[in-house]
Amino acid sequence: MRWVWVAAGALAALILAVFLYAFFSLNAIIKANQQRLLARVGAALGRPVTVAKIRATLGWGLGVDLENLTVADDPAFSAAPFAVVRKIHARVELLPLLFRAVRLESFRLTQPEFNVIRHPDGRFNFDSLGAHGPPRAPIHSTPRSPGPPSPPSAIALPSSAGRAPVELTALSVGTFAVRDGRIHYRDLPAPPVEVTDLDLDAKGVRADRPFTISATLSALGSARDVTLSGTVGPLLRDGRLDPDHLPFDLKTTLGPVTLAQLAALPHVAAILPAGLEVTNPLTLTATLHGDLRAFAFTSRGDFTANHLVYRDLLDKPAGFTAAIDLAGSREGRQIRLAAATLALGTLRARAADVLLTPARLTAMIDCDHCDLANLAAAIPRLRPYHPAGQATFHGTLTLAQAQPALDGTLDLVKVSATLPDSKLPPVTNLTGPVAIAATTARIGPLNLDLGASPITVTAEAISLAPLRGRYQVRSATLNLGDLIPGRRQSGDQIRMLAANGDFRREGDALVLNATASSTAGTIFNVAYQNLTTAAAYDAGRLTLAALNFAAFAGTVGVAGEALTGAAPNFALTLTAHHIDLQQALASQQAKAADNLRGILTGTLRVTGHGTDFARIRPTLRGDGNAVLTDGRLVGTNLVAEALKKLDNLPAIGALVPPAVVARHPELFQSPDTVIDEASLTFTLHGPRLISHDLRAAAPDYSILGDGWFDMDKNLDLAARILLAPPFSAELAAARPPVAYLENGRGEVEVPLRVSGRLPHPQVVPDVGTLTARIGSHAFANTVGKLLNKGEGSLGNPLNRLKGLFH
């Protein structure tokens, strides 16, 4: 045993001596052959390679240290180095080395710096590593003519003639590390992007099988904002190193980063929508599986802490739930999403078959039971309507040039909303479908309540841009007070309403045309039947082509224009046929309704402005004509009162003797003025109606008037009572001097003035005019008698004078 131990010790000493000799000899050999070794490596890479220093070390294994390694770039891309590594340390397992097998225990790069350049045709500057052949033509930063990119060249590994690249195939590295690395990446012609602070660890590295890696780096700022972990490899594909087809299966986290940092990346900037604003940094997590040409991914982003703004479509406050989960794939610059889920407040929207390119996004969208009140907190276009209720959408969303388009069905359930800048009551219980197909839409039937009015709406948008379509509206009972501010307590109703029309948008104005009918109802206290209308609305202007209805035992027609808004005004033409005047006046609460009766036919052209009748009344201007039949002035008998006041007339005494009064009780005992027929033309100035040709007729008399009366029952008329010839003859028979008051048609004419307030105005006969007329006739009779007596002595001259008075 002693000899065995001695032999073993001698063998160990011999081996140690051999290793020591080999180690010192190795450094000498390296030093002597450094340039030749670098030349061989450079020939294998196809690039010049330089090293400032190479040194071997001996420990549990054989180590090699290289300092300031430089690998030149492809001259077709750049004159700057492709790679500069400050220090490389490699340790080789010692035991396999004795059997001529190289196994790297560890390999570490310290402060490496790489310049990676990609041409628009798809080629990288590292594609030519290891390639042989004549040098390529220089590549300039100016892009070539458009066309499909050429696939990058695979790198053929250097090998001896007739041999496979067994050196790389047999490569085995226990641990591979990079510390404080830096990568300059430029996708021509875009500006360069720099990755710094790269720390990478890989274990079990083999060229022919996957291996694990983990890395952190700074991609978008000064702090490390990207982490990676997972597997990469195999490095070889059909015996070649092809970076584009390098498989990977990674988990990564990006962030915290700002939107400005993301926008600095050309590929990311190409798909970021213009107008997107994000406060606070973002953090995104993802998994990646595939290679650089095509890979599948999942991703999650939680933006609850961020304030997100996208034009006027999105304004999500910080703290409002917002998250996106994606699962899809990328190939080139095209992204497909097999599934995507958006959480926005209580909204949960699912998308499938999503296709995203730099210029367009399309997606199948499913959204169930969206709470509109919650969603409005993040959607600016919804906020002015204060919506509530639920909505469901199934369809396709397209976003092109920042303009969204939908193709699908939106179902509304008990939705309520308030029209902005409107005094209309809120819309409630809105329920029904809205089907959108590209540039068209079908709405309804939608059932809703406007205030207390149930309404059904059906519409079709023939075009959404520009907006153009047609509609139908039905309502069993529409409360007019729900449509017109200030009329909510009026009780006005439109029953069995049926409206049809079309609509379009011209600039910022909405234009509506409508025809409508209603079987019965009340409008502005006018009870009507069989209403029909044709109207148009354009930028606040309402045009009534025709509004016809039956009311007050007759018919009414209205046509004209009305301007709504802050300064409403109107210009209308009203026609009335066989209208019960007392009913019409009473419906408008006119004070004259207590005193006027009759059947009215006439026309009124009127203008005015104001928000209610109290403001409108003093602005009224217009003209017209009217005919009244079966009329009566209640509470005032103008004729009887005027005739009774004609007492103590010269040569007559009382104009109407008691016996005549007794024979005409319908005239003298009635408390009213009876009018069989009256007519006038008039002008309207404020509440005052002015007429110069008022004429009223009854069996025993007629009245001619010139003056005015108003809506408060005030009047001032200069009038003449013309007693009918039979009645005049009866008075003349009882009082012969009454004949002095007759006109040339055998009518006793009584001038008077009517003024004051109905029902008891002052009726004042013009006694002076009557007295003068009586005196004139009396003088003429006296002179006539004198002439008759003097015929014999005065002769023919007196006869001629007599003729002047007869």
PDB file of C-alpha atoms in Angstrom, residues 289-454:
ATOM      1  CA  HIS A 289     -44.094  32.504 -27.573  1.00  0.00           C
ATOM      2  CA  GLY A 290     -42.660  32.096 -31.062  1.00  0.00           C
ATOM      3  CA  ASP A 291     -39.865  33.948 -32.876  1.00  0.00           C
ATOM      4  CA  LEU A 292     -39.197  37.479 -34.094  1.00  0.00           C
ATOM      5  CA  ARG A 293     -41.110  36.973 -37.324  1.00  0.00           C
ATOM      6  CA  ALA A 294     -44.266  35.615 -35.747  1.00  0.00           C
ATOM      7  CA  PHE A 295     -45.161  35.091 -32.135  1.00  0.00           C
ATOM      8  CA  ALA A 296     -48.168  34.550 -29.926  1.00  0.00           C
ATOM      9  CA  PHE A 297     -48.666  36.662 -26.844  1.00  0.00           C
ATOM     10  CA  THR A 298     -50.858  37.398 -23.872  1.00  0.00           C
ATOM     11  CA  SER A 299     -50.812  40.784 -22.223  1.00  0.00           C
ATOM     12  CA  ARG A 300     -52.408  42.650 -19.350  1.00  0.00           C
ATOM     13  CA  GLY A 301     -52.452  46.340 -18.602  1.00  0.00           C
ATOM     14  CA  ASP A 302     -54.082  47.886 -15.545  1.00  0.00           C
ATOM     15  CA  PHE A 303     -54.691  51.602 -16.028  1.00  0.00           C
ATOM     16  CA  THR A 304     -56.862  52.251 -12.981  1.00  0.00           C
ATOM     17  CA  ALA A 305     -54.316  54.677 -11.537  1.00  0.00           C
ATOM     18  CA  ASN A 306     -53.976  56.577 -14.824  1.00  0.00           C
ATOM     19  CA  HIS A 307     -55.979  59.453 -16.238  1.00  0.00           C
ATOM     20  CA  LEU A 308     -56.690  58.432 -19.862  1.00  0.00           C
ATOM     21  CA  VAL A 309     -57.902  60.858 -22.533  1.00  0.00           C
ATOM     22  CA  TYR A 310     -58.560  60.023 -26.181  1.00  0.00           C
ATOM     23  CA  ARG A 311     -59.989  62.926 -28.152  1.00  0.00           C
ATOM     24  CA  ASP A 312     -63.606  63.441 -27.064  1.00  0.00           C
ATOM     25  CA  LEU A 313     -64.283  59.700 -26.951  1.00  0.00           C
ATOM     26  CA  LEU A 314     -62.609  58.853 -23.644  1.00  0.00           C
ATOM     27  CA  ASP A 315     -61.837  60.786 -20.473  1.00  0.00           C
ATOM     28  CA  LYS A 316     -61.233  58.241 -17.722  1.00  0.00           C
ATOM     29  CA  PRO A 317     -60.334  59.804 -14.377  1.00  0.00           C
ATOM     30  CA  ALA A 318     -57.616  58.345 -12.206  1.00  0.00           C
ATOM     31  CA  GLY A 319     -58.999  55.740  -9.805  1.00  0.00           C
ATOM     32  CA  PHE A 320     -61.735  54.657 -12.236  1.00  0.00           C
ATOM     33  CA  THR A 321     -61.300  50.960 -13.036  1.00  0.00           C
ATOM     34  CA  ALA A 322     -59.672  50.332 -16.406  1.00  0.00           C
ATOM     35  CA  ALA A 323     -57.814  47.217 -17.546  1.00  0.00           C
ATOM     36  CA  ILE A 324     -57.139  45.350 -20.789  1.00  0.00           C
ATOM     37  CA  ASP A 325     -56.368  41.644 -21.206  1.00  0.00           C
ATOM     38  CA  LEU A 326     -55.174  40.464 -24.620  1.00  0.00           C
ATOM     39  CA  ALA A 327     -54.383  37.127 -26.228  1.00  0.00           C
ATOM     40  CA  GLY A 328     -53.226  37.086 -29.816  1.00  0.00           C
ATOM     41  CA  SER A 329     -50.361  36.967 -32.254  1.00  0.00           C
ATOM     42  CA  ARG A 330     -48.171  39.306 -34.244  1.00  0.00           C
ATOM     43  CA  GLU A 331     -46.822  38.754 -37.708  1.00  0.00           C
ATOM     44  CA  GLY A 332     -44.822  41.599 -39.183  1.00  0.00           C
ATOM     45  CA  ARG A 333     -46.654  44.844 -38.430  1.00  0.00           C
ATOM     46  CA  GLN A 334     -50.026  43.136 -38.171  1.00  0.00           C
ATOM     47  CA  ILE A 335     -51.548  42.108 -34.846  1.00  0.00           C
ATOM     48  CA  ARG A 336     -54.415  39.648 -34.457  1.00  0.00           C
ATOM     49  CA  LEU A 337     -56.216  39.185 -31.181  1.00  0.00           C
ATOM     50  CA  ALA A 338     -58.040  35.942 -30.592  1.00  0.00           C
ATOM     51  CA  ALA A 339     -59.546  37.428 -27.423  1.00  0.00           C
ATOM     52  CA  ALA A 340     -59.509  40.774 -25.677  1.00  0.00           C
ATOM     53  CA  THR A 341     -61.327  41.934 -22.560  1.00  0.00           C
ATOM     54  CA  LEU A 342     -61.818  45.554 -21.583  1.00  0.00           C
ATOM     55  CA  ALA A 343     -62.845  46.548 -18.084  1.00  0.00           C
ATOM     56  CA  LEU A 344     -63.991  50.163 -17.802  1.00  0.00           C
ATOM     57  CA  GLY A 345     -65.778  50.889 -14.571  1.00  0.00           C
ATOM     58  CA  THR A 346     -68.510  48.265 -14.375  1.00  0.00           C
ATOM     59  CA  LEU A 347     -68.329  47.679 -18.137  1.00  0.00           C
ATOM     60  CA  ARG A 348     -66.971  44.325 -19.288  1.00  0.00           C
ATOM     61  CA  ALA A 349     -66.488  44.227 -23.053  1.00  0.00           C
ATOM     62  CA  ARG A 350     -65.124  41.209 -24.877  1.00  0.00           C
ATOM     63  CA  ALA A 351     -63.573  41.361 -28.324  1.00  0.00           C
ATOM     64  CA  ALA A 352     -62.607  38.579 -30.715  1.00  0.00           C
ATOM     65  CA  ASP A 353     -61.118  38.382 -34.206  1.00  0.00           C
ATOM     66  CA  VAL A 354     -59.360  41.686 -33.647  1.00  0.00           C
ATOM     67  CA  LEU A 355     -57.101  42.880 -36.465  1.00  0.00           C
ATOM     68  CA  LEU A 356     -54.811  45.812 -35.707  1.00  0.00           C
ATOM     69  CA  THR A 357     -52.617  47.530 -38.299  1.00  0.00           C
ATOM     70  CA  PRO A 358     -50.950  50.953 -38.111  1.00  0.00           C
ATOM     71  CA  ALA A 359     -53.910  52.513 -39.929  1.00  0.00           C
ATOM     72  CA  ARG A 360     -56.926  50.417 -38.915  1.00  0.00           C
ATOM     73  CA  LEU A 361     -58.512  48.384 -36.141  1.00  0.00           C
ATOM     74  CA  THR A 362     -61.407  45.936 -36.508  1.00  0.00           C
ATOM     75  CA  ALA A 363     -62.942  43.787 -33.783  1.00  0.00           C
ATOM     76  CA  MET A 364     -65.974  41.677 -32.916  1.00  0.00           C
ATOM     77  CA  ILE A 365     -67.424  43.214 -29.735  1.00  0.00           C
ATOM     78  CA  ASP A 366     -69.707  41.677 -27.111  1.00  0.00           C
ATOM     79  CA  CYS A 367     -70.857  43.811 -24.195  1.00  0.00           C
ATOM     80  CA  ASP A 368     -73.627  42.672 -21.847  1.00  0.00           C
ATOM     81  CA  HIS A 369     -75.610  44.805 -19.406  1.00  0.00           C
ATOM     82  CA  CYS A 370     -73.456  47.897 -19.478  1.00  0.00           C
ATOM     83  CA  ASP A 371     -74.362  50.382 -16.729  1.00  0.00           C
ATOM     84  CA  LEU A 372     -74.651  53.672 -18.627  1.00  0.00           C
ATOM     85  CA  ALA A 373     -74.534  55.892 -15.546  1.00  0.00           C
ATOM     86  CA  ASN A 374     -71.198  54.367 -14.563  1.00  0.00           C
ATOM     87  CA  LEU A 375     -69.847  54.461 -18.119  1.00  0.00           C
ATOM     88  CA  ALA A 376     -70.690  58.165 -18.545  1.00  0.00           C
ATOM     89  CA  ALA A 377     -67.992  58.990 -15.984  1.00  0.00           C
ATOM     90  CA  ALA A 378     -65.399  58.021 -18.624  1.00  0.00           C
ATOM     91  CA  ILE A 379     -67.201  58.935 -21.902  1.00  0.00           C
ATOM     92  CA  PRO A 380     -67.408  62.710 -22.495  1.00  0.00           C
ATOM     93  CA  ARG A 381     -70.103  62.448 -25.178  1.00  0.00           C
ATOM     94  CA  LEU A 382     -72.443  60.721 -22.715  1.00  0.00           C
ATOM     95  CA  ARG A 383     -72.007  63.047 -19.744  1.00  0.00           C
ATOM     96  CA  PRO A 384     -74.286  65.919 -20.892  1.00  0.00           C
ATOM     97  CA  TYR A 385     -77.185  63.432 -21.170  1.00  0.00           C
ATOM     98  CA  HIS A 386     -76.852  62.082 -17.590  1.00  0.00           C
ATOM     99  CA  PRO A 387     -77.761  58.584 -18.777  1.00  0.00           C
ATOM    100  CA  ALA A 388     -78.929  55.666 -16.664  1.00  0.00           C
ATOM    101  CA  GLY A 389     -80.084  52.164 -17.453  1.00  0.00           C
ATOM    102  CA  GLN A 390     -78.405  49.303 -19.273  1.00  0.00           C
ATOM    103  CA  ALA A 391     -77.166  48.645 -22.783  1.00  0.00           C
ATOM    104  CA  THR A 392     -75.995  45.509 -24.588  1.00  0.00           C
ATOM    105  CA  PHE A 393     -73.979  45.526 -27.805  1.00  0.00           C
ATOM    106  CA  HIS A 394     -72.991  42.719 -30.152  1.00  0.00           C
ATOM    107  CA  GLY A 395     -71.241  43.586 -33.391  1.00  0.00           C
ATOM    108  CA  THR A 396     -68.096  44.808 -35.095  1.00  0.00           C
ATOM    109  CA  LEU A 397     -66.092  47.907 -34.242  1.00  0.00           C
ATOM    110  CA  THR A 398     -63.852  49.561 -36.836  1.00  0.00           C
ATOM    111  CA  LEU A 399     -61.480  52.418 -36.029  1.00  0.00           C
ATOM    112  CA  ALA A 400     -59.895  54.076 -39.050  1.00  0.00           C
ATOM    113  CA  GLN A 401     -58.289  57.503 -39.089  1.00  0.00           C
ATOM    114  CA  ALA A 402     -59.471  58.039 -35.514  1.00  0.00           C
ATOM    115  CA  GLN A 403     -63.121  57.654 -36.615  1.00  0.00           C
ATOM    116  CA  PRO A 404     -65.106  54.819 -35.016  1.00  0.00           C
ATOM    117  CA  ALA A 405     -67.697  52.808 -36.972  1.00  0.00           C
ATOM    118  CA  LEU A 406     -70.033  50.121 -35.675  1.00  0.00           C
ATOM    119  CA  ASP A 407     -71.810  47.232 -37.353  1.00  0.00           C
ATOM    120  CA  GLY A 408     -74.068  45.424 -34.921  1.00  0.00           C
ATOM    121  CA  THR A 409     -77.043  45.700 -32.582  1.00  0.00           C
ATOM    122  CA  LEU A 410     -77.354  47.873 -29.510  1.00  0.00           C
ATOM    123  CA  ASP A 411     -80.152  46.839 -27.127  1.00  0.00           C
ATOM    124  CA  LEU A 412     -81.332  49.433 -24.603  1.00  0.00           C
ATOM    125  CA  VAL A 413     -83.139  48.462 -21.407  1.00  0.00           C
ATOM    126  CA  LYS A 414     -84.927  51.077 -19.287  1.00  0.00           C
ATOM    127  CA  VAL A 415     -82.545  53.824 -20.295  1.00  0.00           C
ATOM    128  CA  SER A 416     -83.106  57.374 -19.111  1.00  0.00           C
ATOM    129  CA  ALA A 417     -81.436  60.552 -20.335  1.00  0.00           C
ATOM    130  CA  THR A 418     -81.817  64.310 -20.212  1.00  0.00           C
ATOM    131  CA  LEU A 419     -81.465  66.365 -23.371  1.00  0.00           C
ATOM    132  CA  PRO A 420     -78.696  68.940 -22.797  1.00  0.00           C
ATOM    133  CA  ASP A 421     -79.638  72.636 -22.893  1.00  0.00           C
ATOM    134  CA  SER A 422     -83.309  71.731 -23.035  1.00  0.00           C
ATOM    135  CA  LYS A 423     -86.267  72.331 -20.752  1.00  0.00           C
ATOM    136  CA  LEU A 424     -87.876  69.098 -21.865  1.00  0.00           C
ATOM    137  CA  PRO A 425     -88.384  66.466 -19.162  1.00  0.00           C
ATOM    138  CA  PRO A 426     -86.021  63.492 -19.120  1.00  0.00           C
ATOM    139  CA  VAL A 427     -86.579  60.496 -21.356  1.00  0.00           C
ATOM    140  CA  THR A 428     -87.203  57.406 -19.219  1.00  0.00           C
ATOM    141  CA  ASN A 429     -87.848  53.695 -19.721  1.00  0.00           C
ATOM    142  CA  LEU A 430     -86.240  53.779 -23.165  1.00  0.00           C
ATOM    143  CA  THR A 431     -86.220  50.161 -24.314  1.00  0.00           C
ATOM    144  CA  GLY A 432     -85.586  48.633 -27.723  1.00  0.00           C
ATOM    145  CA  PRO A 433     -82.954  47.794 -30.372  1.00  0.00           C
ATOM    146  CA  VAL A 434     -80.698  49.967 -32.504  1.00  0.00           C
ATOM    147  CA  ALA A 435     -79.196  48.054 -35.432  1.00  0.00           C
ATOM    148  CA  ILE A 436     -76.175  49.694 -37.083  1.00  0.00           C
ATOM    149  CA  ALA A 437     -74.759  48.460 -40.399  1.00  0.00           C
ATOM    150  CA  ALA A 438     -71.704  50.385 -41.609  1.00  0.00           C
ATOM    151  CA  THR A 439     -73.146  53.763 -42.681  1.00  0.00           C
ATOM    152  CA  THR A 440     -76.824  52.971 -42.015  1.00  0.00           C
ATOM    153  CA  ALA A 441     -78.937  52.246 -38.951  1.00  0.00           C
ATOM    154  CA  ARG A 442     -82.394  50.980 -37.998  1.00  0.00           C
ATOM    155  CA  ILE A 443     -83.859  52.206 -34.743  1.00  0.00           C
ATOM    156  CA  GLY A 444     -86.634  50.522 -32.884  1.00  0.00           C
ATOM    157  CA  PRO A 445     -89.305  50.162 -32.306  1.00  0.00           C
ATOM    158  CA  LEU A 446     -88.153  52.070 -29.215  1.00  0.00           C
ATOM    159  CA  ASN A 447     -90.634  52.489 -26.388  1.00  0.00           C
ATOM    160  CA  LEU A 448     -90.022  55.412 -24.054  1.00  0.00           C
ATOM    161  CA  ASP A 449     -91.681  57.846 -21.701  1.00  0.00           C
ATOM    162  CA  LEU A 450     -91.223  61.577 -22.235  1.00  0.00           C
ATOM    163  CA  GLY A 451     -92.312  62.943 -18.918  1.00  0.00           C
ATOM    164  CA  ALA A 452     -95.687  61.234 -18.444  1.00  0.00           C
ATOM    165  CA  SER A 453     -96.168  60.597 -22.171  1.00  0.00           C
ATOM    166  CA  PRO A 454     -95.626  57.086 -23.576  1.00  0.00           C
TER     167      PRO A 454
END
